PDB file of C-alpha atoms (C1' of nucleotides) in Angstrom:
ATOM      1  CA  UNK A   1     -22.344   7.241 -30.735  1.00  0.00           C
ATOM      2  CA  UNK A   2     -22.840   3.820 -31.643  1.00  0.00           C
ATOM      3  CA  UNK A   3     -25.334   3.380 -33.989  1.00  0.00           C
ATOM      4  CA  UNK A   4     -27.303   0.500 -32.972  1.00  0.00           C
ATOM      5  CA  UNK A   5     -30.604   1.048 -30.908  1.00  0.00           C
ATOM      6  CA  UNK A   6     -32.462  -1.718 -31.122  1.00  0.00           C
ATOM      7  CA  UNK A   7     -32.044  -1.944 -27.438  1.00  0.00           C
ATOM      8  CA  UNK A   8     -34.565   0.358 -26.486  1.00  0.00           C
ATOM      9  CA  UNK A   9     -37.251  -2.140 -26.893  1.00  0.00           C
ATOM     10  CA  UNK A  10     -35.419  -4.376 -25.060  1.00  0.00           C
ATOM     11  CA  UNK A  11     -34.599  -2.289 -22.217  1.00  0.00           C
ATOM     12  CA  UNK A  12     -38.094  -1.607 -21.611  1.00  0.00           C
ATOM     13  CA  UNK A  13     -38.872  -5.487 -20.897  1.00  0.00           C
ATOM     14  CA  UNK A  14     -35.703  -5.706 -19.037  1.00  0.00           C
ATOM     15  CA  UNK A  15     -37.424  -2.828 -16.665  1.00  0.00           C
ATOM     16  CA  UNK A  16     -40.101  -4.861 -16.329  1.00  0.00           C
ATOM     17  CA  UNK A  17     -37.928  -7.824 -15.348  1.00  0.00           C
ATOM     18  CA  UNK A  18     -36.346  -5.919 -12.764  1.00  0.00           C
ATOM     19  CA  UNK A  19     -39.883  -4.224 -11.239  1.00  0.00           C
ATOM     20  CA  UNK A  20     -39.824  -7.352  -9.048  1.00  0.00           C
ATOM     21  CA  UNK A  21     -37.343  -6.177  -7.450  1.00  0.00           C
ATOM     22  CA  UNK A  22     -38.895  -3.231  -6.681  1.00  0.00           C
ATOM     23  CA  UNK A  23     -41.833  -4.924  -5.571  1.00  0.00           C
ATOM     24  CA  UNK A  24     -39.953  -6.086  -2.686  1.00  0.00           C
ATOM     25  CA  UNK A  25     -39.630  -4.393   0.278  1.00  0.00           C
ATOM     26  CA  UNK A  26     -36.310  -2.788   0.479  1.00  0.00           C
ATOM     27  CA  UNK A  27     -34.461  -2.776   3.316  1.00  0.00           C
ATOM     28  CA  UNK A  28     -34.518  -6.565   3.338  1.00  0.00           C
ATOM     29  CA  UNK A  29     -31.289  -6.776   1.974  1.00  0.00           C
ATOM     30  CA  UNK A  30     -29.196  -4.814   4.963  1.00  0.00           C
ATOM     31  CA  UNK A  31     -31.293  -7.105   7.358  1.00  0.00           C
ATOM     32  CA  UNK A  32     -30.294 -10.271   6.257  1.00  0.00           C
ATOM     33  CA  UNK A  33     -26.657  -9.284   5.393  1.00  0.00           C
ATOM     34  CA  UNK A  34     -26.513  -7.768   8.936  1.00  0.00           C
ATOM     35  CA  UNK A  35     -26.826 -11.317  10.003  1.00  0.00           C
ATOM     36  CA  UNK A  36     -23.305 -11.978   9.122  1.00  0.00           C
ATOM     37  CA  UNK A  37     -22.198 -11.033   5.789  1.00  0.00           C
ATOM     38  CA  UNK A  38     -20.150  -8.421   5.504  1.00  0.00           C
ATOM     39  CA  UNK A  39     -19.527  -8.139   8.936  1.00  0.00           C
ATOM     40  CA  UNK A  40     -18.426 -11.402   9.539  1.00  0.00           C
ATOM     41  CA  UNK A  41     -16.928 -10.034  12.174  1.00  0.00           C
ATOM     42  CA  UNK A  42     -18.055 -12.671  15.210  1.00  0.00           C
ATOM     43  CA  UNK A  43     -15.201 -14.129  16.555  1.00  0.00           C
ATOM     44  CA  UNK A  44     -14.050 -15.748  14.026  1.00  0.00           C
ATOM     45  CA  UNK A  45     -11.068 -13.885  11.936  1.00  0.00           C
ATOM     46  CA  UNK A  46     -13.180 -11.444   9.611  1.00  0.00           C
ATOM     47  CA  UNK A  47     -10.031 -10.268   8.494  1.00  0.00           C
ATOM     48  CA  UNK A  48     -10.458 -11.100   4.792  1.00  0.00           C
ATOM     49  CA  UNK A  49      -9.444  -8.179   3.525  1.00  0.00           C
ATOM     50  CA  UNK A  50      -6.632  -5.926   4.477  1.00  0.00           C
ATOM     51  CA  UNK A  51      -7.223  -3.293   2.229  1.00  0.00           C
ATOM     52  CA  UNK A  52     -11.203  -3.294   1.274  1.00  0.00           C
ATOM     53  CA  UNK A  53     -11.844  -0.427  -1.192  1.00  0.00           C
ATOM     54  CA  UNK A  54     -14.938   0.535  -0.869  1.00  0.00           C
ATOM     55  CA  UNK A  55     -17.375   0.886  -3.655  1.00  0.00           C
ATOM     56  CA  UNK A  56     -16.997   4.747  -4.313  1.00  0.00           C
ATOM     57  CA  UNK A  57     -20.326   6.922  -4.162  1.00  0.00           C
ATOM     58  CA  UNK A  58     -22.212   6.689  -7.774  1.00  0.00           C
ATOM     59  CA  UNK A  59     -23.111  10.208  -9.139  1.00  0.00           C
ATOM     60  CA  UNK A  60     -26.820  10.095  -7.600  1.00  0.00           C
ATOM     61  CA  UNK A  61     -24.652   9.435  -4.007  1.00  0.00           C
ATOM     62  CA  UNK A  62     -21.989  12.595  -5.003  1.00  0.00           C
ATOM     63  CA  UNK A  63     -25.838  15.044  -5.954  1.00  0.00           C
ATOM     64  CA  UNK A  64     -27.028  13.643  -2.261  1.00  0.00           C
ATOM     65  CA  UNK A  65     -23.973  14.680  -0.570  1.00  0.00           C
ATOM     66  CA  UNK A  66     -24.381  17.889  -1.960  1.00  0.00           C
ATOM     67  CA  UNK A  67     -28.541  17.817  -1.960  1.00  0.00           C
ATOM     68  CA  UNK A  68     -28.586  17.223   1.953  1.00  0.00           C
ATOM     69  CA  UNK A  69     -26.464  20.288   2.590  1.00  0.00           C
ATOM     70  CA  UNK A  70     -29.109  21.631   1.021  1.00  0.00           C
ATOM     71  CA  UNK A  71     -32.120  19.855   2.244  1.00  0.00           C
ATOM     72  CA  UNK A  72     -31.467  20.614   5.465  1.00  0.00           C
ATOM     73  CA  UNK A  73     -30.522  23.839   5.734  1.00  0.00           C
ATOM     74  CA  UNK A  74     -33.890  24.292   4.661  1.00  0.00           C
ATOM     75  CA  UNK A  75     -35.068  21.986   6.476  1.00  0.00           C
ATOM     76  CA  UNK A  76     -33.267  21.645   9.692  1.00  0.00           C
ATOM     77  CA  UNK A  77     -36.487  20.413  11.308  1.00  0.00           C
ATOM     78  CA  UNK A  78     -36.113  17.065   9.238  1.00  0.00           C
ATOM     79  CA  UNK A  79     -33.768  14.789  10.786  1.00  0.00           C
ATOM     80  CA  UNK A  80     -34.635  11.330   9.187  1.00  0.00           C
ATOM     81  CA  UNK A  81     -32.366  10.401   6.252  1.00  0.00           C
ATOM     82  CA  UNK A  82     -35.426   8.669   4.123  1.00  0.00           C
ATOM     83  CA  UNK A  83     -36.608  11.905   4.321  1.00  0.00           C
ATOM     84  CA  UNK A  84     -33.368  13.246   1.852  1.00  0.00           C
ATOM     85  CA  UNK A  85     -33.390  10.574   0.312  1.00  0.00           C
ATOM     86  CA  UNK A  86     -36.422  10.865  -1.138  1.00  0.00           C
ATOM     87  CA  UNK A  87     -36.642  14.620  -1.666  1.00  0.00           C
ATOM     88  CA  UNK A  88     -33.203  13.453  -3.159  1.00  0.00           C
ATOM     89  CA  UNK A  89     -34.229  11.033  -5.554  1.00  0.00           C
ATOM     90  CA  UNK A  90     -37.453  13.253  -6.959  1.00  0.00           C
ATOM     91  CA  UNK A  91     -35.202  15.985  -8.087  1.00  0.00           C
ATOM     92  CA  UNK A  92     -32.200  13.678  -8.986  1.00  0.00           C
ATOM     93  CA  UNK A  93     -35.059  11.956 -11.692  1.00  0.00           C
ATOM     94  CA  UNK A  94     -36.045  15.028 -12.456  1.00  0.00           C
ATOM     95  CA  UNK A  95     -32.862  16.466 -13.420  1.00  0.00           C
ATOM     96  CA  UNK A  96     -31.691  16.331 -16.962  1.00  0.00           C
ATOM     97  CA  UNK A  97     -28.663  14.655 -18.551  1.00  0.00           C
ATOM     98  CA  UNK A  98     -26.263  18.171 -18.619  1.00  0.00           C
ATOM     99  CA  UNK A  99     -27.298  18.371 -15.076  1.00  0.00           C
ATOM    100  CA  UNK A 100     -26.143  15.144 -13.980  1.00  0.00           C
ATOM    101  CA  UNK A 101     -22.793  15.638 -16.335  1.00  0.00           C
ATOM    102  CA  UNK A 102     -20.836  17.156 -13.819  1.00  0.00           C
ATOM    103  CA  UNK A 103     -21.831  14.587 -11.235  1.00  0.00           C
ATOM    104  CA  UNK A 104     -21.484  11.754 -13.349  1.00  0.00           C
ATOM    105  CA  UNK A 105     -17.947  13.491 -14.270  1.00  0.00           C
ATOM    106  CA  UNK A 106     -17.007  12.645 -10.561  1.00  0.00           C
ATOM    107  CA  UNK A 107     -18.472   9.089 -10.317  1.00  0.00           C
ATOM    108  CA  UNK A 108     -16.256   8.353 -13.531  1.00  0.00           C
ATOM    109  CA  UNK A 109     -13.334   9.521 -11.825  1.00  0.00           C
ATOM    110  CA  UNK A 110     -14.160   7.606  -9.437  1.00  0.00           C
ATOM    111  CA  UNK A 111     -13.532   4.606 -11.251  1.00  0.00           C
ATOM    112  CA  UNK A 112     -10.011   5.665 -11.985  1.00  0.00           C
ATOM    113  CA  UNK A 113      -9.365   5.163  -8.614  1.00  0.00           C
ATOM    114  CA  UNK A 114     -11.221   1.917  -7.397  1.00  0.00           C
ATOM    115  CA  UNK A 115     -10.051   0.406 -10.103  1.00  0.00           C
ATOM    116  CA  UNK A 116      -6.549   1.238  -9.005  1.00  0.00           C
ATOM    117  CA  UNK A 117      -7.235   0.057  -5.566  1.00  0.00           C
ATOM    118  CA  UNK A 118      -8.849  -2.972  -6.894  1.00  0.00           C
ATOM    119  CA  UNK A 119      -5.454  -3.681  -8.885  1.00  0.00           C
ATOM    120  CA  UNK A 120      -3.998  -3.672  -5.397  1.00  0.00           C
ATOM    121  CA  UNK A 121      -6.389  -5.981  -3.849  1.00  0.00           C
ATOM    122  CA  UNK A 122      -6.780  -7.884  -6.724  1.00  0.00           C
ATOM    123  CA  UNK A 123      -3.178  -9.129  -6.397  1.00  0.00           C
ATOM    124  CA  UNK A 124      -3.818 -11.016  -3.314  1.00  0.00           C
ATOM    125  CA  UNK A 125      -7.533 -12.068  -3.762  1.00  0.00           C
ATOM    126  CA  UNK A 126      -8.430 -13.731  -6.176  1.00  0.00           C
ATOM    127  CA  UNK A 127      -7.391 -16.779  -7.208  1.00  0.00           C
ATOM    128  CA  UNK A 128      -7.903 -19.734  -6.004  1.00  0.00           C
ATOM    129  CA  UNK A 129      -7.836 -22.734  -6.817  1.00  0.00           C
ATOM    130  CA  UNK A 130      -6.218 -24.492  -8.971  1.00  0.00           C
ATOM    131  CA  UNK A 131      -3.754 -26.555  -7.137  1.00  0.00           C
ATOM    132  CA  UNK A 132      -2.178 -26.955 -10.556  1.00  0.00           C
ATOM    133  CA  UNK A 133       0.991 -24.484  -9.241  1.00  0.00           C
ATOM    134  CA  UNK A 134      -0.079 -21.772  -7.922  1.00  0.00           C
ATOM    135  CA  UNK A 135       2.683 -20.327  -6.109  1.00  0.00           C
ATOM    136  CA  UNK A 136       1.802 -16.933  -4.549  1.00  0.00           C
ATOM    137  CA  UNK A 137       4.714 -15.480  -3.127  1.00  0.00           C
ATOM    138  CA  UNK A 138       4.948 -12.412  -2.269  1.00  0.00           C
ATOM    139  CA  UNK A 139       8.206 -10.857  -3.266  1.00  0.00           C
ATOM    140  CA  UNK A 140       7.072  -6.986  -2.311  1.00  0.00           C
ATOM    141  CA  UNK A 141       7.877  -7.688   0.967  1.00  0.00           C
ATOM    142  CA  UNK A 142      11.426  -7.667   0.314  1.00  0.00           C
ATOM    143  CA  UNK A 143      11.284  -3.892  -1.330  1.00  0.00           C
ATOM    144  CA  UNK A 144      10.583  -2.239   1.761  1.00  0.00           C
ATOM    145  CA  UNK A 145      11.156  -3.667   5.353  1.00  0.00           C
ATOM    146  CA  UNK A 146      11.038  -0.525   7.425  1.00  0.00           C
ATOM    147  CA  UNK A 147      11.749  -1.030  10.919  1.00  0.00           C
ATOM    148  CA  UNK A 148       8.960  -1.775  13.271  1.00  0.00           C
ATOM    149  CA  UNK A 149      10.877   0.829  15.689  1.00  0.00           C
ATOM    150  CA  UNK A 150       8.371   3.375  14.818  1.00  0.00           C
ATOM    151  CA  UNK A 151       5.354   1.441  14.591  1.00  0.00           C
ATOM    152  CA  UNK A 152       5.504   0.103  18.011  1.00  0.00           C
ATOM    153  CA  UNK A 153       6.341   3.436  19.241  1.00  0.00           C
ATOM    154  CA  UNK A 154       3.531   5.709  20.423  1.00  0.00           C
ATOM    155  CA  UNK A 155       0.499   4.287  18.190  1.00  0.00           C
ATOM    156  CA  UNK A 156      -0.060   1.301  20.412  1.00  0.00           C
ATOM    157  CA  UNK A 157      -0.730   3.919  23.216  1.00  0.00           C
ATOM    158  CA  UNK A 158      -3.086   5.813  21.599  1.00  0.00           C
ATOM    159  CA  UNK A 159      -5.518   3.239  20.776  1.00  0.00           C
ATOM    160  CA  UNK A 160      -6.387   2.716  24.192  1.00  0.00           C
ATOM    161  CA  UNK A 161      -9.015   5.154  25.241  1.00  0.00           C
ATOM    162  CA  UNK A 162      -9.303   5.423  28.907  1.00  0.00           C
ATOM    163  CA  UNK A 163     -12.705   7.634  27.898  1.00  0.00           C
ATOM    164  CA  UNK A 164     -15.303   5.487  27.609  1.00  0.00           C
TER     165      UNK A 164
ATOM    166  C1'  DC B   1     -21.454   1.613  24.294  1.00  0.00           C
ATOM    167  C1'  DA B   2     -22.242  -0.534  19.791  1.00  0.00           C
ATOM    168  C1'  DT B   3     -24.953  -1.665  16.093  1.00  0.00           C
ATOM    169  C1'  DG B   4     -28.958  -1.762  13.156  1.00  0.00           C
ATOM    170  C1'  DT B   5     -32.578   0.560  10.916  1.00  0.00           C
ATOM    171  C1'  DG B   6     -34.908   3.400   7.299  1.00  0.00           C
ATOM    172  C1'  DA B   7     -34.808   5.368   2.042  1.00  0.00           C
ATOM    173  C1'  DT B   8     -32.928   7.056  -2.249  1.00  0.00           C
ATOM    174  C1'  DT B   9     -30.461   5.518  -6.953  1.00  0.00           C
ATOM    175  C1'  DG B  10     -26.257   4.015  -9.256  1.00  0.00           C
ATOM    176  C1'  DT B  11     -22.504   1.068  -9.883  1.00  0.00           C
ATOM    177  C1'  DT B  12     -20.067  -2.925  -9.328  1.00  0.00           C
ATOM    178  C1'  DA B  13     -19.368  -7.968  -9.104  1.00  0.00           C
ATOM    179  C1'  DA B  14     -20.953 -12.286  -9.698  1.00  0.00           C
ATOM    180  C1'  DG B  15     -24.297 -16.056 -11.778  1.00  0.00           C
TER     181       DG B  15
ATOM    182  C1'  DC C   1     -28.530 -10.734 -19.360  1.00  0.00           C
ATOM    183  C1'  DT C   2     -30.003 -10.851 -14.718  1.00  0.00           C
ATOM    184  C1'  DT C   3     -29.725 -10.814  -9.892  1.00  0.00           C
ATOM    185  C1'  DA C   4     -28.148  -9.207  -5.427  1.00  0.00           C
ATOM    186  C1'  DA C   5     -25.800  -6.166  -2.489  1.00  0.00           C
ATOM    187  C1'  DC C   6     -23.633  -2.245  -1.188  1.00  0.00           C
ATOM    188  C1'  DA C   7     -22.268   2.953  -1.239  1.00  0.00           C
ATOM    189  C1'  DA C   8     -23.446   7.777   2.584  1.00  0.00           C
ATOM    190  C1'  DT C   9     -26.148   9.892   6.005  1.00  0.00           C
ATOM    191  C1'  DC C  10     -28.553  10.880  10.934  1.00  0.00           C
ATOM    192  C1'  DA C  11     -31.549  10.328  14.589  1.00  0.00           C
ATOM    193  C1'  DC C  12     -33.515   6.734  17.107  1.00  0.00           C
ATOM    194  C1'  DA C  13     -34.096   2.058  19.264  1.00  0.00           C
ATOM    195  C1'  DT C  14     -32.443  -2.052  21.065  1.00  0.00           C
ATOM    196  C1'  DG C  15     -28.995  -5.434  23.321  1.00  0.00           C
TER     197       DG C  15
END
DNA sequence: CATGTGATTGTTAAG
DNA sequence: CTTAACAATCACATG
């Protein structure tokens, strides 16, 4: 669609830029954000985010959902997830663009809807700064109140699980 | 009991 | 443009 495709050249070196990354072991990353990244959680109040929307599953992440239905049925022997993964990412390369249409279909609509939660989140986030007047207030609490009858009813019960 | 780990690619967010 | 990290899954291992 748009003419222009003098980036092909470039996108090649670009790969090669990025093959470091690749070089590197993998599974680095969840190590060292284990330490304390994203779960922050330690004692300290992790709570940054009420309402974190999740990054929603890219079209390669919708064929694996479907792909390990597959894979193991056929496999029910195989219980490590590398092992999908893999087998996963073979076929998912080897698949052609009209193939991956109807998942990348999906992973689009996806976006329609992080980016509507991100609108949501986005209001309280971001920001910062700028003591200049920045005067958050937040006036939606007024619009709905509802009565904390109902939330302190039975809930508070149920998340105690004598079960352990 | 809870959590991390391993492996895949794609997308998103930030620098 | 480039870099880094995370998204789901399942059995296993460790604290």
């Amino acid at each position: 669609m748009k003419g222009g495709k003098g980036k092909g050249a470039l996108r090649k070196e670009t790969r090669s830029a990025l093959k470091p990354v690749e070089d590197r072991k993998i599974g680095k990353r969840k190590a060292t954000l284990k330490d304390d990244k994203r779960k922050a959680k330690k004692d300290k109040k992790a709570k940054k985010d009420p309402n974190k929307p999740k990054r929603p599953p890219s079209a390669f992440f919708v064929f694996l959902e479907e792909f390990r239905k597959t894979f193991k049925k056929e496999n029910p022997n195989v219980k490590a997830v590398s092992a999908v993964g893999k087998a996963g990412g073979e076929k998912w390369k080897s698949m052609s663009a009209a193939e991956k249409a109807p998942y990348e279909a999906k992973a689009a609509k996806r976006k329609s809807e992080y980016e509507k939660l991100m609108n949501a989140y986005n209001n309280k986030q971001p920001e910062s700064s700028d003591d200049d007047g920045e005067k958050e207030e937040s006036e939606r609490s007024k619009s709905e109140v509802h009565d904390e009858d109902a939330e302190g009813s039975g809930q508070v019960l149920l998340f105690f699980s004598p079960i352990k």
